[in-house]
Amino acid sequence: MNSEKSGKKRGFFITFEGPEGAGKSTQVAMLLDFLKKNNRPAVTTREPGGTALAEKIREVVKGHDGNEKMHDRTELLLMEAARSQHVQEFILPRLESGVSVICDRFSDSTIAYQGGARGLDKDDILFLNRFAAVGLVPDLTFLLDLSPEDGFARTRKRSETAGQFDRFEAEKIDFHRTVRRSFLELAEAEPERIKVIDAARDQRSVHEDIVRIINEFI
Ligand code: TMP
């Protein structure tokens, strides 16, 4: 976006947020397609994950260990460890070479899940988010908003096929209501960056809204 020393334009950093089952991965793929068709180099990635090491952390943090409870602070630090690796190894080099990065979840998820739903201190999370992301903040964030009930109606099918709910999907509905509320509060506080999209509609309509916003933005 801003001119670098080399004169090359930095890529856009676009993130998708929202509850389980909001259709983020579909919309991420559709946006990638749209940008490529418009001759804008772009890649997609996800959090936690996005590099070999960060994907290993993803397995640990989403998985169940029957014998040992994962403490909330441990969960937070694993999310941030994965982010630190992802940002430095994958995201920043691409942005700097002019490629846009579309990321399925980023720091707002940490505020909504570990802050809102787990109840960890928001200032601690803001500090750790900044530290792990080396100060990187998304240029634009799409919040795909959906009730937990609707989200679960979609993910249950997927999880049943996969055989198990991950640690987050297994949380009670109240946890997911708090996550949704936290996301909406974030969007209210940062309306320029975070665009709320009604994700209860069909994929095509959701994509059209996203394209409209992207066209105004780029
Ligand atoms: P998903 O990629 O399938 O949505 O799974 C990622 C899960 O991890 C999801 O339940 C949200 C959770 N999560 C956090 O709790 N904090 C975070 O910072 C991130 C990136 C994800």
Short mmCIF file of C-alpha atoms and ligand atoms in Angstrom, two decimals:
data_model
loop_
_atom_site.label_atom_id
_atom_site.label_comp_id
_atom_site.label_asym_id
_atom_site.label_seq_id
_atom_site.Cartn_x
_atom_site.Cartn_y
_atom_site.Cartn_z
CA MET A 1 0.00 0.00 0.00
CA ASN A 2 2.57 2.57 1.09
CA SER A 3 5.59 3.06 -1.04
CA GLU A 4 8.63 1.26 0.28
CA LYS A 5 12.18 2.47 -0.22
CA SER A 6 12.39 0.36 -3.37
CA GLY A 7 9.33 2.13 -4.77
CA LYS A 8 7.45 -1.19 -4.71
CA LYS A 9 3.94 -1.02 -3.27
CA ARG A 10 3.29 -3.05 -0.18
CA GLY A 11 0.59 -5.72 -0.44
CA PHE A 12 -2.70 -5.40 1.45
CA PHE A 13 -3.19 -7.37 4.63
CA ILE A 14 -6.81 -8.50 4.75
CA THR A 15 -8.23 -10.68 7.52
CA PHE A 16 -11.46 -12.60 8.01
CA GLU A 17 -12.97 -13.09 11.43
CA GLY A 18 -16.11 -14.64 12.79
CA PRO A 19 -17.52 -17.61 14.65
CA GLU A 20 -17.23 -21.26 13.71
CA GLY A 21 -19.27 -22.09 10.62
CA ALA A 22 -19.50 -18.54 9.24
CA GLY A 23 -18.04 -19.62 5.88
CA LYS A 24 -14.70 -17.84 6.27
CA SER A 25 -12.62 -20.32 4.29
CA THR A 26 -15.02 -20.21 1.34
CA GLN A 27 -14.98 -16.40 1.33
CA VAL A 28 -11.18 -16.33 1.66
CA ALA A 29 -10.91 -18.53 -1.44
CA MET A 30 -13.48 -16.45 -3.37
CA LEU A 31 -11.65 -13.21 -2.56
CA LEU A 32 -8.33 -14.71 -3.66
CA ASP A 33 -9.92 -15.62 -6.97
CA PHE A 34 -11.33 -12.12 -7.37
CA LEU A 35 -7.99 -10.40 -6.65
CA LYS A 36 -6.10 -12.67 -9.03
CA LYS A 37 -8.61 -12.03 -11.80
CA ASN A 38 -7.99 -8.33 -11.23
CA ASN A 39 -4.24 -8.79 -11.59
CA ARG A 40 -3.48 -8.29 -7.94
CA PRO A 41 -1.02 -10.90 -6.66
CA ALA A 42 -2.35 -12.46 -3.48
CA VAL A 43 -2.02 -15.50 -1.25
CA THR A 44 -4.22 -17.00 1.46
CA THR A 45 -3.27 -18.33 4.85
CA ARG A 46 -4.78 -19.01 8.26
CA GLU A 47 -4.27 -18.71 12.01
CA PRO A 48 -3.30 -20.48 14.06
CA GLY A 49 -1.07 -21.95 11.35
CA GLY A 50 0.30 -20.88 7.99
CA THR A 51 3.83 -22.29 8.32
CA ALA A 52 5.03 -25.82 9.14
CA LEU A 53 5.90 -24.87 12.71
CA ALA A 54 2.74 -22.81 13.28
CA GLU A 55 0.61 -25.68 11.92
CA LYS A 56 2.16 -27.96 14.56
CA ILE A 57 1.16 -25.45 17.22
CA ARG A 58 -2.36 -25.39 15.69
CA GLU A 59 -2.69 -29.13 16.23
CA VAL A 60 -1.60 -28.78 19.85
CA VAL A 61 -3.86 -25.84 20.66
CA LYS A 62 -6.98 -27.21 18.97
CA GLY A 63 -6.48 -30.80 20.09
CA HIS A 64 -7.68 -32.57 23.23
CA ASP A 65 -5.36 -34.17 25.69
CA GLY A 66 -7.49 -36.45 27.82
CA ASN A 67 -5.02 -36.36 30.71
CA GLU A 68 -4.17 -32.71 31.05
CA LYS A 69 -6.24 -29.54 30.95
CA MET A 70 -4.78 -26.74 28.86
CA HIS A 71 -4.71 -23.55 30.92
CA ASP A 72 -6.05 -20.35 29.39
CA ARG A 73 -2.69 -18.56 29.56
CA THR A 74 -1.02 -21.53 27.87
CA GLU A 75 -3.64 -21.37 25.12
CA LEU A 76 -3.04 -17.63 24.68
CA LEU A 77 0.73 -18.05 24.49
CA LEU A 78 0.44 -20.87 21.95
CA MET A 79 -1.76 -18.66 19.75
CA GLU A 80 0.80 -15.88 20.01
CA ALA A 81 3.75 -18.21 19.39
CA ALA A 82 2.08 -19.45 16.20
CA ARG A 83 1.40 -15.83 15.19
CA SER A 84 4.98 -14.72 15.75
CA GLN A 85 6.26 -17.49 13.49
CA HIS A 86 3.57 -16.88 10.85
CA VAL A 87 4.02 -13.11 10.67
CA GLN A 88 7.80 -13.17 10.41
CA GLU A 89 8.18 -16.28 8.26
CA PHE A 90 5.23 -15.93 5.89
CA ILE A 91 3.17 -12.72 6.05
CA LEU A 92 5.67 -9.86 6.25
CA PRO A 93 7.98 -11.08 3.45
CA ARG A 94 4.99 -11.33 1.10
CA LEU A 95 3.54 -7.94 2.00
CA GLU A 96 6.95 -6.38 1.51
CA SER A 97 7.31 -7.95 -1.94
CA GLY A 98 3.98 -6.45 -3.01
CA VAL A 99 1.79 -9.54 -2.55
CA SER A 100 -1.50 -9.13 -0.67
CA VAL A 101 -2.16 -11.61 2.12
CA ILE A 102 -5.65 -12.81 2.99
CA CYS A 103 -5.68 -14.44 6.40
CA ASP A 104 -8.41 -16.61 7.94
CA ARG A 105 -8.39 -15.24 11.54
CA PHE A 106 -5.80 -12.99 13.17
CA SER A 107 -5.38 -10.89 16.33
CA ASP A 108 -9.08 -10.02 16.68
CA SER A 109 -9.77 -13.71 17.30
CA THR A 110 -7.40 -13.60 20.26
CA ILE A 111 -9.30 -10.68 21.75
CA ALA A 112 -12.68 -12.38 21.18
CA TYR A 113 -11.72 -15.92 22.28
CA GLN A 114 -8.95 -15.55 24.87
CA GLY A 115 -10.12 -12.11 26.03
CA GLY A 116 -13.91 -12.13 25.74
CA ALA A 117 -14.72 -15.81 26.14
CA ARG A 118 -11.83 -17.04 28.34
CA GLY A 119 -11.76 -13.79 30.31
CA LEU A 120 -8.02 -13.06 30.12
CA ASP A 121 -6.92 -9.46 30.60
CA LYS A 122 -7.45 -7.35 27.46
CA ASP A 123 -4.37 -5.17 28.00
CA ASP A 124 -2.17 -8.25 28.34
CA ILE A 125 -3.63 -9.56 25.07
CA LEU A 126 -3.17 -6.25 23.27
CA PHE A 127 0.47 -6.22 24.33
CA LEU A 128 1.03 -9.85 23.26
CA ASN A 129 -0.80 -9.32 19.96
CA ARG A 130 1.43 -6.39 19.14
CA PHE A 131 4.56 -8.24 20.25
CA ALA A 132 3.81 -11.43 18.30
CA ALA A 133 2.67 -9.59 15.16
CA VAL A 134 5.69 -7.26 15.27
CA GLY A 135 3.17 -4.42 15.24
CA LEU A 136 1.37 -5.64 12.11
CA VAL A 137 -2.33 -4.66 12.02
CA PRO A 138 -4.73 -5.66 9.20
CA ASP A 139 -5.54 -2.99 6.60
CA LEU A 140 -9.06 -4.37 6.37
CA THR A 141 -11.01 -6.98 8.30
CA PHE A 142 -14.24 -8.71 7.33
CA LEU A 143 -16.27 -9.88 10.29
CA LEU A 144 -18.60 -12.60 9.02
CA ASP A 145 -21.32 -12.34 11.61
CA LEU A 146 -23.53 -15.32 12.40
CA SER A 147 -25.39 -16.58 15.46
CA PRO A 148 -23.72 -19.52 17.23
CA GLU A 149 -26.86 -21.55 16.59
CA ASP A 150 -26.61 -21.06 12.83
CA GLY A 151 -22.85 -21.57 12.90
CA PHE A 152 -23.18 -24.83 14.78
CA ALA A 153 -25.86 -26.12 12.47
CA ARG A 154 -23.16 -25.89 9.76
CA THR A 155 -20.08 -27.11 11.67
CA ARG A 156 -21.78 -30.03 13.39
CA LYS A 157 -22.14 -31.73 10.05
CA ARG A 158 -18.46 -31.12 9.24
CA SER A 159 -17.21 -32.18 12.68
CA GLU A 160 -19.36 -35.28 12.73
CA THR A 161 -17.81 -36.32 9.42
CA ALA A 162 -14.31 -35.57 10.76
CA GLY A 163 -15.18 -37.61 13.86
CA GLN A 164 -14.58 -35.08 16.66
CA PHE A 165 -15.10 -31.52 17.82
CA ASP A 166 -11.94 -29.53 18.46
CA ARG A 167 -11.42 -27.86 21.87
CA PHE A 168 -13.18 -24.67 20.73
CA GLU A 169 -16.11 -26.31 18.97
CA ALA A 170 -16.66 -28.41 22.10
CA GLU A 171 -17.27 -25.26 24.20
CA LYS A 172 -20.82 -24.44 25.34
CA ILE A 173 -23.11 -22.13 23.40
CA ASP A 174 -22.58 -19.30 25.94
CA PHE A 175 -18.86 -19.29 25.15
CA HIS A 176 -19.68 -18.76 21.47
CA ARG A 177 -22.25 -16.06 22.29
CA THR A 178 -19.53 -14.17 24.15
CA VAL A 179 -17.15 -14.61 21.21
CA ARG A 180 -19.75 -13.10 18.88
CA ARG A 181 -20.44 -10.18 21.23
CA SER A 182 -16.72 -9.47 21.54
CA PHE A 183 -16.27 -9.42 17.77
CA LEU A 184 -19.19 -7.01 17.38
CA GLU A 185 -17.76 -4.74 20.08
CA LEU A 186 -14.43 -4.68 18.25
CA ALA A 187 -16.20 -3.75 15.01
CA GLU A 188 -18.08 -0.97 16.76
CA ALA A 189 -14.83 0.43 18.13
CA GLU A 190 -13.01 0.25 14.77
CA PRO A 191 -15.62 0.73 12.02
CA GLU A 192 -13.05 1.93 9.49
CA ARG A 193 -11.06 -1.28 9.62
CA ILE A 194 -13.64 -3.91 10.60
CA LYS A 195 -16.59 -4.39 8.24
CA VAL A 196 -19.48 -6.47 9.55
CA ILE A 197 -21.05 -8.77 6.96
CA ASP A 198 -24.25 -10.73 7.55
CA ALA A 199 -23.04 -14.30 6.99
CA ALA A 200 -26.46 -15.94 7.36
CA ARG A 201 -27.03 -15.40 3.63
CA ASP A 202 -25.87 -17.46 0.67
CA GLN A 203 -22.16 -17.46 -0.28
CA ARG A 204 -22.68 -15.42 -3.45
CA SER A 205 -24.41 -12.50 -1.66
CA VAL A 206 -21.74 -12.46 1.04
CA HIS A 207 -19.03 -12.41 -1.63
CA GLU A 208 -20.74 -9.55 -3.48
CA ASP A 209 -20.73 -7.41 -0.31
CA ILE A 210 -17.04 -8.16 0.19
CA VAL A 211 -16.19 -7.24 -3.41
CA ARG A 212 -18.08 -3.95 -3.05
CA ILE A 213 -16.05 -3.03 0.00
CA ILE A 214 -12.77 -4.18 -1.57
CA ASN A 215 -13.43 -2.06 -4.66
CA GLU A 216 -13.91 1.02 -2.52
CA PHE A 217 -10.79 0.19 -0.60
CA ILE A 218 -8.22 -0.53 -3.34
P1 TMP B 1 -10.63 -22.46 12.64
O1 TMP B 1 -9.47 -21.98 11.86
O2 TMP B 1 -11.13 -23.77 12.17
O3 TMP B 1 -11.69 -21.44 12.81
O4 TMP B 1 -10.09 -22.85 14.10
C1 TMP B 1 -9.31 -22.02 14.82
C2 TMP B 1 -9.82 -22.00 16.24
O5 TMP B 1 -8.90 -21.32 17.05
C3 TMP B 1 -11.15 -21.28 16.37
O6 TMP B 1 -11.99 -22.00 17.21
C4 TMP B 1 -10.79 -19.97 17.01
C5 TMP B 1 -9.53 -20.27 17.76
N1 TMP B 1 -8.60 -19.13 17.87
C6 TMP B 1 -8.42 -18.56 19.11
O7 TMP B 1 -9.03 -18.98 20.08
N2 TMP B 1 -7.56 -17.50 19.20
C7 TMP B 1 -6.83 -17.03 18.16
O8 TMP B 1 -6.06 -16.09 18.31
C8 TMP B 1 -7.03 -17.65 16.87
C9 TMP B 1 -6.26 -17.15 15.69
C10 TMP B 1 -7.92 -18.69 16.77
#
